[in-house]
Amino acid sequence: MLKATDVFLDMLTDSGVNAMSDRQLAAMITAQDAYAGSKAFYEFAEVVEEVLGFKYVIPVHQGRAAEHLLAKVFVREGSIVPMNYHFTTTKAHIELAGGTIVEIPVKEALDVKSRHPFKGNIDVAALEEVLKRDRDRVAYVRIEAVANLLGGQPVSMKNIAEVRALCDKFGVPLVLDGSMVDWNVYFIKEREPGYGSKKLSDILKEFVSYADIFYMSARKAPSVRGGFIATNRREFYEKLVVHIPVYEGFITYGGMSIKEIAAMAVGLREMIDDDLVGSELELIKYVVEELDKKGVPVVLPPGGLGVHVDATQFLSHVSRSAYPAGSLAAALYLASGIRSMERGAMSMDRDKSGREVYPDLELIRIAFPRRTYLKSHADYLIDRLLWLYNHRDIVNGLRWVYEPPVLRFFLGRLEDIDNWGEKLVKVYKKELGDL
Ligand SMILES: Cc1ncc(COP(=O)(O)O)c(C=O)c1O
């Protein structure tokens, strides 16, 4: 709920805040605006086919709108959706449609210290078990490329191929959330045997070819504000597209501005430009390795999206019921003006009986939006996190002042237990001066 003007480095998210390129901005100016049938839409559809290989595309206003439509079309009361890991809005839409998520990441994913190169992988044996036992209840299998809430961890080509083979065997669709597929593809090139000398564009095409349905929040990899669903399956396209005029707008703008559609087409090409992709991943790697050397508990190996700090270790004296990740995000802001994001218990909602549901990981995410931050920003972040780590005993927990019933982390308000915020600021001013 902070105002952006009160933030020094805004590292809350990469969503909708990546720097756009000159070519994207230029495309916005020349886009042909029309309620129906804009040239910009058809050009965008051509780029989707060229870059991703999908014939049918449906624009939507952002990622969660795609999730809403997928849940509406495929999920029924009692359905289950096996996946590597949930994202907050994905889970909410599946549950609102009457379904349940089944998370089956590889076991290394839940060990923050494991340097497994693909901690976003699905446990294939566990998936086979679920499909054998419950095939008729499975709405679809979902893979998130760069699993956000696991600390930005990628999925390997081998894994998505194996998952696809199982989906074929049991006759269920595979849905790929490609919001951060650019970074996933970069990690495959870096880490997976056989891909080091391949072009990112070829790796991308191969990766997404395993999906029956691809969707993305285009606020992320293509650096605009929108989203889309794409497929080669005509029957899926037809089932989904009929809902667009009801929920999003006409099918050639899907709730987006036409200008953003034109910029999205450029962004889709640029997101796998071999000269560009990876600059923020290298900065993330630098910060993670520096912090790890100094003993600050970070998620390993360095992933995509941002630096993820394990709040249960950083604030081991704060009980999970007092939200260590929320406390750490607040403390980091006080000690640096950096806005980060709680990705722990507050980002889950209570269960139907009102009990807290503690997720596997209790993290803060310090995001590196694309083409935005420099090494000097990274050094500042390291400096302040180390200062905070040395003063971590001052930080205590948080409690709710106002707690909304769904996606509570967006609008909720909390207060610091025992006024620790003021104590932290006092020590900060004493040691580092008044800013
Ligand atoms: C992996 C993933 N899926 C879906 C979404 C939802 O997209 P949006 O915020 O555009 O609704 C996000 C947003 O950050 C995401 O990270």
XYZ file of C-alpha atoms in Angstrom, residues 4-431:
428
model
C 5.574 4.785 -5.309
C 6.939 8.256 -4.583
C 7.878 7.045 -1.092
C 9.978 4.223 -2.530
C 13.654 4.516 -3.512
C 14.186 1.269 -5.461
C 10.915 -0.347 -6.473
C 11.730 -4.051 -6.425
C 8.182 -5.230 -5.724
C 7.704 -6.993 -9.044
C 8.634 -7.123 -12.709
C 4.954 -6.936 -13.649
C 4.125 -3.985 -15.904
C 7.263 -2.105 -14.835
C 9.951 -3.453 -17.172
C 11.520 -0.691 -19.238
C 10.018 -0.685 -22.732
C 12.322 -0.430 -25.727
C 12.401 2.422 -28.239
C 10.927 0.054 -30.835
C 8.035 -0.844 -28.541
C 7.245 2.813 -27.873
C 7.452 3.584 -31.584
C 5.051 0.732 -32.385
C 2.521 2.247 -29.970
C 2.484 5.490 -31.934
C 1.889 3.880 -35.322
C -0.651 1.229 -34.168
C -3.919 1.279 -36.082
C -6.650 1.808 -33.505
C -9.969 0.072 -34.177
C -12.612 -1.539 -32.009
C -12.668 -4.582 -34.295
C -10.101 -6.063 -36.652
C -7.148 -3.746 -36.021
C -4.097 -4.354 -38.203
C -2.079 -4.314 -34.975
C -3.925 -7.445 -33.785
C -3.253 -9.393 -36.992
C 0.403 -8.393 -36.898
C 0.542 -9.547 -33.285
C -1.055 -12.892 -34.223
C 1.615 -13.374 -36.913
C 4.369 -12.753 -34.352
C 2.793 -15.285 -31.978
C 2.952 -17.889 -34.730
C 6.499 -16.925 -35.737
C 7.953 -16.782 -32.188
C 5.852 -19.375 -30.361
C 4.413 -21.520 -33.128
C 0.712 -21.165 -32.181
C -1.958 -20.584 -34.827
C -4.747 -19.300 -32.582
C -4.384 -16.428 -30.138
C -6.778 -14.713 -27.752
C -5.735 -11.408 -26.142
C -6.794 -10.787 -22.529
C -6.217 -7.796 -20.267
C -3.607 -9.532 -18.073
C -2.425 -12.949 -16.874
C -5.141 -13.546 -14.318
C -7.802 -12.962 -16.987
C -6.318 -15.914 -18.893
C -6.428 -17.944 -15.671
C -10.035 -16.947 -15.113
C -11.065 -18.151 -18.583
C -9.081 -21.387 -18.346
C -10.681 -22.156 -14.981
C -14.117 -21.271 -16.341
C -13.786 -23.588 -19.344
C -11.903 -26.548 -17.854
C -12.446 -26.605 -14.061
C -15.604 -28.059 -12.475
C -16.681 -28.696 -8.876
C -14.285 -31.440 -7.667
C -11.707 -30.973 -10.446
C -8.011 -31.122 -9.650
C -5.131 -29.345 -11.390
C -1.698 -30.935 -10.836
C 1.155 -28.449 -11.238
C 4.774 -27.770 -10.370
C 3.660 -24.958 -8.058
C 0.839 -22.475 -7.735
C 0.814 -18.768 -8.338
C -1.543 -16.734 -6.117
C -4.011 -15.709 -8.841
C -3.903 -19.153 -10.495
C -4.860 -20.849 -7.259
C -7.623 -18.326 -6.567
C -9.259 -18.846 -9.974
C -9.067 -22.641 -9.829
C -10.572 -22.657 -6.336
C -13.282 -20.119 -7.211
C -14.316 -22.480 -10.046
C -14.648 -25.362 -7.548
C -11.309 -27.067 -8.172
C -8.245 -27.877 -6.090
C -4.576 -27.526 -6.935
C -2.191 -30.435 -6.457
C 1.414 -29.274 -6.136
C 4.041 -31.838 -7.095
C 7.405 -30.119 -7.487
C 10.614 -32.159 -7.254
C 11.636 -32.543 -3.606
C 14.713 -30.287 -4.029
C 12.364 -27.355 -4.763
C 11.435 -27.056 -1.094
C 15.029 -27.077 0.123
C 16.227 -23.470 -0.241
C 19.879 -24.542 -0.022
C 19.699 -27.161 -2.800
C 21.514 -26.064 -5.953
C 19.472 -28.356 -8.195
C 19.531 -26.531 -11.574
C 15.821 -27.056 -12.320
C 13.907 -26.733 -9.071
C 10.792 -25.782 -11.049
C 10.502 -29.357 -12.387
C 7.432 -31.483 -11.749
C 8.009 -34.770 -9.916
C 7.121 -37.001 -12.863
C 6.549 -40.149 -10.772
C 4.158 -38.223 -8.509
C 2.310 -36.894 -11.552
C 1.894 -40.411 -12.914
C 0.449 -41.499 -9.560
C -2.078 -38.627 -9.606
C -3.078 -39.376 -13.207
C -3.462 -43.114 -12.506
C -5.551 -42.488 -9.407
C -7.615 -39.488 -10.456
C -7.426 -39.092 -14.219
C -11.136 -38.276 -14.567
C -10.912 -35.381 -12.130
C -7.862 -33.781 -13.778
C -8.927 -30.594 -15.600
C -5.432 -30.088 -17.003
C -1.811 -30.297 -15.925
C -0.151 -26.914 -15.424
C 3.522 -25.992 -15.685
C 4.767 -22.560 -14.666
C 7.969 -21.665 -16.519
C 10.174 -20.097 -13.832
C 8.098 -21.072 -10.824
C 7.473 -17.732 -9.147
C 6.739 -18.826 -5.576
C 9.555 -21.384 -5.521
C 12.014 -18.512 -5.809
C 11.999 -18.045 -9.601
C 13.210 -21.568 -10.402
C 13.166 -22.933 -13.980
C 11.780 -26.076 -15.628
C 14.047 -28.211 -17.829
C 13.311 -29.242 -21.400
C 13.600 -32.881 -20.330
C 10.972 -32.364 -17.649
C 8.376 -30.658 -19.835
C 8.903 -33.396 -22.472
C 8.301 -36.114 -19.865
C 5.220 -34.332 -18.513
C 3.881 -34.015 -22.049
C 4.382 -37.732 -22.662
C 2.352 -38.503 -19.523
C -0.376 -36.057 -20.544
C -0.604 -37.833 -23.909
C -0.704 -41.252 -22.249
C -3.622 -40.219 -20.023
C -5.312 -37.877 -22.507
C -5.230 -34.653 -20.460
C -4.233 -31.199 -21.749
C -0.971 -29.555 -20.747
C -1.226 -25.839 -19.953
C 1.957 -23.758 -19.834
C 2.086 -20.490 -17.905
C 4.795 -18.730 -19.895
C 4.707 -15.361 -18.129
C 8.473 -15.667 -17.505
C 9.344 -18.091 -20.290
C 12.146 -15.777 -21.505
C 14.123 -16.417 -18.325
C 13.284 -20.135 -18.350
C 14.721 -20.445 -21.845
C 17.895 -18.607 -20.791
C 18.381 -21.077 -17.915
C 17.939 -24.046 -20.277
C 20.685 -22.624 -22.482
C 22.927 -22.052 -19.441
C 22.258 -25.220 -17.499
C 20.859 -28.058 -19.611
C 23.269 -30.339 -21.484
C 22.909 -30.039 -25.262
C 21.453 -26.500 -25.341
C 24.520 -24.281 -24.770
C 25.111 -23.513 -28.437
C 21.447 -23.280 -29.499
C 19.708 -19.985 -30.214
C 17.252 -18.814 -27.568
C 14.539 -18.527 -30.231
C 14.934 -22.222 -31.127
C 14.962 -23.304 -27.492
C 11.807 -21.256 -26.882
C 9.944 -22.852 -29.789
C 10.909 -26.332 -28.690
C 9.910 -25.624 -25.065
C 6.461 -24.211 -25.805
C 5.734 -26.870 -28.455
C 5.009 -29.303 -25.614
C 1.995 -27.256 -24.446
C -1.571 -27.676 -25.669
C -2.382 -24.254 -24.287
C 0.090 -21.467 -23.624
C -0.813 -18.328 -21.688
C 1.103 -15.433 -20.331
C 0.912 -12.274 -18.377
C 2.448 -9.982 -20.989
C 3.208 -7.571 -18.147
C 6.282 -9.751 -17.642
C 8.447 -11.186 -20.479
C 7.137 -8.932 -23.301
C 7.300 -5.811 -21.087
C 3.819 -4.403 -21.749
C 0.483 -4.447 -19.912
C -1.705 -7.267 -21.155
C -1.781 -10.973 -21.758
C -2.932 -13.727 -24.086
C -3.825 -17.380 -24.513
C -2.480 -19.294 -27.538
C -3.036 -22.808 -28.866
C -2.953 -24.979 -31.976
C -6.077 -26.846 -30.879
C -9.059 -25.351 -32.686
C -11.547 -26.927 -30.220
C -9.819 -25.253 -27.248
C -9.705 -21.907 -29.055
C -13.435 -22.081 -29.758
C -14.325 -22.989 -26.170
C -12.260 -20.109 -24.788
C -12.891 -17.339 -27.290
C -16.666 -17.206 -26.786
C -16.090 -15.810 -23.303
C -14.010 -12.867 -24.524
C -16.886 -10.543 -25.485
C -18.472 -11.197 -22.060
C -15.437 -10.663 -19.851
C -12.695 -8.874 -21.776
C -13.947 -6.954 -24.820
C -13.795 -7.784 -28.523
C -11.572 -10.666 -29.648
C -9.066 -8.409 -31.418
C -8.279 -6.352 -28.317
C -9.277 -8.496 -25.302
C -9.442 -5.644 -22.810
C -6.053 -4.252 -23.855
C -5.294 -0.981 -25.535
C -4.437 -1.553 -29.211
C -1.229 0.375 -28.569
C -0.162 -2.239 -26.031
C -0.963 -5.021 -28.518
C 1.407 -3.419 -31.024
C 4.095 -3.089 -28.345
C 3.454 -6.677 -27.214
C 4.251 -7.955 -30.724
C 7.618 -6.176 -30.591
C 8.180 -7.344 -27.012
C 7.590 -10.990 -27.960
C 10.411 -10.801 -30.500
C 12.704 -8.892 -28.153
C 12.166 -11.151 -25.129
C 14.476 -13.775 -26.607
C 17.012 -11.430 -28.185
C 20.322 -13.206 -27.452
C 22.008 -9.836 -26.770
C 19.449 -8.692 -24.199
C 18.040 -11.584 -22.209
C 19.893 -12.459 -19.068
C 21.244 -9.060 -18.052
C 19.012 -8.978 -14.969
C 19.620 -12.694 -14.341
C 23.341 -11.984 -14.121
C 22.670 -9.173 -11.610
C 20.458 -11.502 -9.564
C 23.207 -14.121 -9.628
C 25.767 -11.552 -8.440
C 23.595 -10.459 -5.468
C 22.643 -14.016 -4.479
C 26.242 -15.259 -4.524
C 27.494 -12.219 -2.541
C 24.772 -12.634 0.097
C 25.332 -16.387 0.291
C 29.078 -15.837 0.871
C 28.236 -13.514 3.787
C 25.833 -16.028 5.350
C 22.526 -14.320 4.496
C 19.958 -17.066 3.835
C 18.989 -16.790 0.157
C 17.279 -19.246 -2.176
C 19.835 -21.192 -4.220
C 20.725 -21.489 -7.012
C 20.151 -17.908 -8.241
C 16.885 -17.954 -10.196
C 14.819 -15.616 -12.319
C 12.627 -12.686 -11.327
C 14.598 -11.580 -8.293
C 16.646 -12.309 -5.218
C 14.676 -14.463 -2.776
C 15.537 -14.361 0.914
C 14.444 -17.110 3.316
C 12.666 -15.216 6.090
C 12.331 -18.238 8.392
C 16.132 -18.317 8.697
C 16.723 -14.548 8.520
C 14.188 -13.927 11.305
C 14.358 -17.321 12.988
C 13.086 -15.740 16.259
C 9.762 -14.672 14.631
C 7.085 -17.375 14.656
C 5.338 -18.191 11.411
C 2.044 -16.947 12.835
C 3.642 -13.475 13.061
C 4.629 -13.498 9.363
C 8.451 -13.387 9.186
C 8.429 -12.648 5.427
C 6.006 -9.741 5.824
C 8.124 -8.421 8.702
C 11.316 -8.726 6.679
C 9.792 -6.869 3.710
C 8.711 -4.064 6.056
C 12.119 -3.969 7.774
C 13.969 -3.854 4.449
C 11.876 -0.882 3.411
C 12.678 0.952 6.650
C 16.377 0.218 6.283
C 16.725 1.061 2.590
C 13.649 2.546 0.917
C 13.570 -0.663 -1.169
C 10.112 -2.110 -1.743
C 10.129 -5.902 -1.941
C 7.318 -8.459 -1.851
C 6.129 -10.859 0.816
C 5.936 -14.381 -0.613
C 5.004 -16.470 2.395
C 2.015 -17.096 4.655
C 0.428 -13.698 4.008
C 0.371 -14.510 0.299
C -1.814 -17.546 1.118
C -5.371 -17.144 2.323
C -6.844 -18.953 5.316
C -8.665 -22.249 4.691
C -12.461 -22.506 4.828
C -12.422 -22.985 8.608
C -10.330 -19.837 9.107
C -7.056 -21.601 9.905
C -3.763 -20.295 8.568
C -2.263 -22.321 5.717
C 1.508 -22.148 5.903
C 3.177 -22.541 2.511
C 6.337 -24.596 2.068
C 8.494 -21.498 1.746
C 8.424 -18.177 3.586
C 10.329 -15.771 1.330
C 10.723 -12.175 0.383
C 11.217 -11.487 -3.284
C 13.372 -8.563 -4.317
C 12.485 -8.281 -7.996
C 14.710 -7.125 -10.835
C 12.406 -5.816 -13.562
C 13.833 -6.162 -17.051
C 16.217 -3.477 -18.349
C 15.803 -1.344 -15.202
C 18.519 -1.708 -12.562
C 22.299 -1.403 -12.615
C 25.138 -2.920 -10.613
C 25.248 0.130 -8.333
C 21.622 -0.585 -7.344
C 22.563 -4.204 -6.678
C 25.471 -3.075 -4.460
C 23.172 -0.771 -2.489
C 20.738 -3.649 -1.952
C 23.538 -5.936 -0.729
C 24.818 -3.229 1.633
C 21.425 -2.638 3.255
C 20.499 -6.297 3.505
C 23.774 -6.989 5.288
C 23.134 -4.107 7.684
C 19.674 -5.467 8.375
C 21.009 -8.985 8.859
C 23.372 -7.671 11.539
C 20.421 -5.973 13.289
C 17.853 -8.679 12.725
C 17.212 -9.224 16.429
C 15.407 -5.838 16.557
C 12.794 -6.994 14.031
C 9.682 -8.699 15.403
C 6.468 -9.899 13.781
C 3.304 -8.314 12.368
C -0.398 -8.673 13.144
C -3.449 -7.851 11.042
C -5.342 -4.620 11.485
C -7.544 -5.381 8.478
C -7.576 -8.794 6.786
C -9.534 -9.248 3.532
C -11.032 -12.721 2.852
C -9.350 -13.381 -0.529
C -5.880 -12.505 -1.898
C -5.430 -10.746 1.436
C -1.853 -9.670 0.742
C -2.994 -7.084 -1.793
C -5.237 -4.938 0.395
C -4.579 -6.061 3.976
C -3.109 -3.780 6.632
C -0.793 -4.875 9.430
C 1.022 -3.363 12.392
C 4.383 -4.129 13.949
C 4.272 -6.035 17.236
C 5.903 -4.055 20.109
C 6.670 -1.080 17.891
C 9.849 -2.653 16.484
C 9.722 -0.434 13.393
C 10.468 2.683 15.436
C 13.303 0.929 17.278
C 14.859 -0.142 13.973
C 14.657 3.393 12.563
C 16.268 4.808 15.735
C 19.255 2.453 15.425
C 19.482 3.136 11.697
C 19.640 6.889 12.243
C 22.215 6.511 14.969
C 24.510 4.396 12.823
